[in-house]
Amino acid sequence: MIRRTRRAEEAAEFESFAYSRGQRLFRTALLLCGDWHLAEDLTQVTLAKLYASWSKVRRAENQDAYARSALVRSYLSHRRLRRTGERPALGDLPEGAIPEDDPALRVTLLTALAELPPRDRAVLVLRYWEDRSVEETAAELGLSAGAVRAQSLRALGRLRTVLGPEAAEQLTRS
């Protein structure tokens, strides 16, 4: 009887966690993959993984970081397993995903981001859209802080190349 009560409490605790963090996980997934439907799938896969190991997750020092790490790893795993030349079209984005002052810049930036390799996208999304520190990003990606710094520089360079000089200059002014 006590065991059943504890399971019910844990299920309610996870439900509360998923309800409060689900939208943020979805937004991060959408920024990573650029496909609304895949972002929904990645969010659900991540929540399923978190539920399966909830007893470990609930004891984690930072549950949000644990969830983001699981999401990024699910995304990278998905990209490794399903390599195709197909690129999803950018759909509607949730509010506040990227700067809203210039819609043309937003579209250009998202299009350029979609052309980057998955690991570069993950580093840029975590560092700049999610505003994570180098150390937090390193922990979530399972890299060293130096590797995150180096990959951030390379990814930003690739993003600037894809954007072109005029768009990159406009982005730095925003």
mmCIF file of C-alpha atoms in Angstrom:
data_model
loop_
_atom_site.group_PDB
_atom_site.id
_atom_site.type_symbol
_atom_site.label_atom_id
_atom_site.label_comp_id
_atom_site.label_asym_id
_atom_site.label_seq_id
_atom_site.Cartn_x
_atom_site.Cartn_y
_atom_site.Cartn_z
ATOM 1 C CA MET A 1 0.000 0.000 0.000
ATOM 2 C CA ILE A 2 2.823 2.418 0.888
ATOM 3 C CA ARG A 3 4.613 1.565 -2.345
ATOM 4 C CA ARG A 4 1.492 2.353 -4.383
ATOM 5 C CA THR A 5 1.108 5.702 -2.604
ATOM 6 C CA ARG A 6 4.739 6.590 -3.302
ATOM 7 C CA ARG A 7 4.309 5.737 -6.987
ATOM 8 C CA ALA A 8 1.230 7.935 -7.151
ATOM 9 C CA GLU A 9 3.146 10.786 -5.505
ATOM 10 C CA GLU A 10 6.055 10.372 -7.927
ATOM 11 C CA ALA A 11 3.658 10.278 -10.888
ATOM 12 C CA ALA A 12 1.983 13.480 -9.689
ATOM 13 C CA GLU A 13 5.390 15.098 -9.157
ATOM 14 C CA PHE A 14 6.503 14.148 -12.683
ATOM 15 C CA GLU A 15 3.225 15.390 -14.148
ATOM 16 C CA SER A 16 3.758 18.751 -12.475
ATOM 17 C CA PHE A 17 7.346 18.865 -13.771
ATOM 18 C CA ALA A 18 6.291 17.979 -17.336
ATOM 19 C CA TYR A 19 3.479 20.529 -17.294
ATOM 20 C CA SER A 20 5.695 23.352 -16.070
ATOM 21 C CA ARG A 21 8.727 22.587 -18.286
ATOM 22 C CA GLY A 22 7.131 21.098 -21.403
ATOM 23 C CA GLN A 23 6.763 24.338 -23.388
ATOM 24 C CA ARG A 24 10.346 25.374 -22.738
ATOM 25 C CA LEU A 25 11.624 21.949 -23.792
ATOM 26 C CA PHE A 26 9.491 22.170 -26.936
ATOM 27 C CA ARG A 27 10.846 25.620 -27.796
ATOM 28 C CA THR A 28 14.413 24.374 -27.400
ATOM 29 C CA ALA A 29 13.635 21.311 -29.534
ATOM 30 C CA LEU A 30 12.126 23.541 -32.220
ATOM 31 C CA LEU A 31 15.188 25.746 -32.288
ATOM 32 C CA LEU A 32 17.394 22.667 -32.556
ATOM 33 C CA CYS A 33 15.575 20.891 -35.360
ATOM 34 C CA GLY A 34 13.540 23.599 -37.134
ATOM 35 C CA ASP A 35 10.572 21.242 -37.617
ATOM 36 C CA TRP A 36 7.433 21.676 -35.523
ATOM 37 C CA HIS A 37 6.424 18.007 -35.679
ATOM 38 C CA LEU A 38 9.894 16.662 -34.983
ATOM 39 C CA ALA A 39 10.172 19.097 -32.057
ATOM 40 C CA GLU A 40 6.952 17.664 -30.631
ATOM 41 C CA ASP A 41 8.318 14.136 -31.074
ATOM 42 C CA LEU A 42 11.646 15.017 -29.462
ATOM 43 C CA THR A 43 9.863 16.651 -26.529
ATOM 44 C CA GLN A 44 7.697 13.561 -26.015
ATOM 45 C CA VAL A 45 10.673 11.206 -26.289
ATOM 46 C CA THR A 46 12.562 13.314 -23.769
ATOM 47 C CA LEU A 47 9.631 13.383 -21.349
ATOM 48 C CA ALA A 48 9.254 9.611 -21.706
ATOM 49 C CA LYS A 49 12.939 9.126 -20.892
ATOM 50 C CA LEU A 50 12.628 11.436 -17.907
ATOM 51 C CA TYR A 51 9.562 9.581 -16.660
ATOM 52 C CA ALA A 52 11.316 6.228 -16.992
ATOM 53 C CA SER A 53 14.163 7.457 -14.806
ATOM 54 C CA TRP A 54 12.180 9.884 -12.664
ATOM 55 C CA SER A 55 13.543 8.559 -9.365
ATOM 56 C CA LYS A 56 17.032 9.597 -10.553
ATOM 57 C CA VAL A 57 15.878 12.872 -12.156
ATOM 58 C CA ARG A 58 14.003 14.052 -9.075
ATOM 59 C CA ARG A 59 17.219 13.757 -7.024
ATOM 60 C CA ALA A 60 19.232 15.728 -9.593
ATOM 61 C CA GLU A 61 20.666 19.031 -8.438
ATOM 62 C CA ASN A 62 19.260 20.825 -11.498
ATOM 63 C CA GLN A 63 16.271 19.075 -13.072
ATOM 64 C CA ASP A 64 16.036 21.622 -15.894
ATOM 65 C CA ALA A 65 19.630 21.001 -16.951
ATOM 66 C CA TYR A 66 19.033 17.252 -16.773
ATOM 67 C CA ALA A 67 15.969 17.616 -19.021
ATOM 68 C CA ARG A 68 17.809 19.841 -21.539
ATOM 69 C CA SER A 69 20.690 17.388 -21.669
ATOM 70 C CA ALA A 70 18.278 14.550 -22.363
ATOM 71 C CA LEU A 71 16.604 16.642 -25.084
ATOM 72 C CA VAL A 72 19.867 17.584 -26.801
ATOM 73 C CA ARG A 73 21.091 13.993 -26.671
ATOM 74 C CA SER A 74 17.789 12.786 -28.145
ATOM 75 C CA TYR A 75 18.121 15.346 -30.933
ATOM 76 C CA LEU A 76 21.733 14.422 -31.718
ATOM 77 C CA SER A 77 20.872 10.731 -31.607
ATOM 78 C CA HIS A 78 17.950 11.312 -33.970
ATOM 79 C CA ARG A 79 20.204 13.191 -36.400
ATOM 80 C CA ARG A 80 22.810 10.410 -36.370
ATOM 81 C CA LEU A 81 20.234 7.703 -36.995
ATOM 82 C CA ARG A 82 18.206 9.444 -39.678
ATOM 83 C CA ARG A 83 20.593 11.113 -42.038
ATOM 84 C CA THR A 84 18.847 12.260 -45.179
ATOM 85 C CA GLY A 85 19.195 15.155 -47.557
ATOM 86 C CA GLU A 86 15.721 16.313 -46.615
ATOM 87 C CA ARG A 87 15.464 19.686 -44.885
ATOM 88 C CA PRO A 88 12.289 20.668 -43.049
ATOM 89 C CA ALA A 89 10.626 23.957 -43.864
ATOM 90 C CA LEU A 90 10.467 26.420 -41.006
ATOM 91 C CA GLY A 91 6.966 26.564 -39.590
ATOM 92 C CA ASP A 92 5.441 28.799 -36.975
ATOM 93 C CA LEU A 93 7.702 29.476 -34.027
ATOM 94 C CA PRO A 94 6.608 29.920 -30.436
ATOM 95 C CA GLU A 95 6.599 33.445 -29.063
ATOM 96 C CA GLY A 96 9.904 34.772 -27.815
ATOM 97 C CA ALA A 97 12.022 32.174 -29.603
ATOM 98 C CA ILE A 98 14.259 34.754 -31.284
ATOM 99 C CA PRO A 99 14.463 38.551 -31.582
ATOM 100 C CA GLU A 100 11.173 40.013 -32.779
ATOM 101 C CA ASP A 101 12.213 43.493 -33.897
ATOM 102 C CA ASP A 102 12.974 42.498 -37.515
ATOM 103 C CA PRO A 103 10.915 39.652 -39.052
ATOM 104 C CA ALA A 104 13.155 39.442 -42.132
ATOM 105 C CA LEU A 105 16.213 39.021 -39.902
ATOM 106 C CA ARG A 106 14.424 36.305 -37.916
ATOM 107 C CA VAL A 107 13.656 34.331 -41.081
ATOM 108 C CA THR A 108 17.195 34.778 -42.384
ATOM 109 C CA LEU A 109 18.676 33.710 -39.065
ATOM 110 C CA LEU A 110 16.497 30.615 -38.741
ATOM 111 C CA THR A 111 17.210 29.608 -42.321
ATOM 112 C CA ALA A 112 20.951 29.965 -41.740
ATOM 113 C CA LEU A 113 20.719 28.067 -38.450
ATOM 114 C CA ALA A 114 18.952 25.207 -40.259
ATOM 115 C CA GLU A 115 21.970 24.844 -42.564
ATOM 116 C CA LEU A 116 24.421 24.224 -39.721
ATOM 117 C CA PRO A 117 25.389 20.718 -38.556
ATOM 118 C CA PRO A 118 23.378 19.397 -35.577
ATOM 119 C CA ARG A 119 26.175 19.777 -33.000
ATOM 120 C CA ASP A 120 26.784 23.410 -34.059
ATOM 121 C CA ARG A 121 23.066 24.135 -33.782
ATOM 122 C CA ALA A 122 22.958 22.559 -30.329
ATOM 123 C CA VAL A 123 25.865 24.678 -29.075
ATOM 124 C CA LEU A 124 24.452 27.914 -30.507
ATOM 125 C CA VAL A 125 20.909 27.278 -29.237
ATOM 126 C CA LEU A 126 22.079 26.422 -25.727
ATOM 127 C CA ARG A 127 24.643 29.227 -25.489
ATOM 128 C CA TYR A 128 22.760 32.080 -27.105
ATOM 129 C CA TRP A 129 19.012 31.348 -27.222
ATOM 130 C CA GLU A 130 18.859 29.500 -23.939
ATOM 131 C CA ASP A 131 21.498 31.892 -22.506
ATOM 132 C CA ARG A 132 23.495 29.118 -20.839
ATOM 133 C CA SER A 133 27.019 29.605 -19.609
ATOM 134 C CA VAL A 134 29.930 27.765 -21.201
ATOM 135 C CA GLU A 135 30.059 25.421 -18.212
ATOM 136 C CA GLU A 136 26.311 24.674 -18.315
ATOM 137 C CA THR A 137 26.453 24.032 -22.053
ATOM 138 C CA ALA A 138 29.475 21.779 -21.603
ATOM 139 C CA ALA A 139 27.715 19.771 -18.913
ATOM 140 C CA GLU A 140 24.569 19.395 -21.016
ATOM 141 C CA LEU A 141 26.475 18.278 -24.105
ATOM 142 C CA GLY A 142 29.009 16.162 -22.251
ATOM 143 C CA LEU A 143 31.954 18.242 -23.490
ATOM 144 C CA SER A 144 34.727 20.191 -21.832
ATOM 145 C CA ALA A 145 34.369 23.963 -21.427
ATOM 146 C CA GLY A 146 37.226 24.476 -23.892
ATOM 147 C CA ALA A 147 35.477 22.309 -26.482
ATOM 148 C CA VAL A 148 32.294 24.370 -26.091
ATOM 149 C CA ARG A 149 34.229 27.627 -26.533
ATOM 150 C CA ALA A 150 35.983 26.305 -29.635
ATOM 151 C CA GLN A 151 32.791 24.874 -31.110
ATOM 152 C CA SER A 152 30.915 28.117 -30.378
ATOM 153 C CA LEU A 153 33.539 30.111 -32.269
ATOM 154 C CA ARG A 154 33.500 27.708 -35.214
ATOM 155 C CA ALA A 155 29.697 27.551 -35.264
ATOM 156 C CA LEU A 156 29.397 31.350 -35.140
ATOM 157 C CA GLY A 157 31.909 31.586 -37.976
ATOM 158 C CA ARG A 158 29.895 29.098 -40.033
ATOM 159 C CA LEU A 159 26.703 30.972 -39.224
ATOM 160 C CA ARG A 160 28.265 34.257 -40.349
ATOM 161 C CA THR A 161 29.437 32.603 -43.567
ATOM 162 C CA VAL A 162 25.952 31.237 -44.262
ATOM 163 C CA LEU A 163 24.337 34.576 -43.410
ATOM 164 C CA GLY A 164 26.680 36.626 -45.539
ATOM 165 C CA PRO A 165 28.396 39.872 -44.504
ATOM 166 C CA GLU A 166 25.337 42.144 -44.724
ATOM 167 C CA ALA A 167 23.043 39.962 -42.578
ATOM 168 C CA ALA A 168 25.825 39.207 -40.083
ATOM 169 C CA GLU A 169 26.451 42.944 -39.644
ATOM 170 C CA GLN A 170 22.723 43.575 -39.201
ATOM 171 C CA LEU A 171 22.565 40.801 -36.592
ATOM 172 C CA THR A 172 25.391 42.270 -34.526
ATOM 173 C CA ARG A 173 23.628 45.641 -34.508
ATOM 174 C CA SER A 174 20.372 44.087 -33.146
#
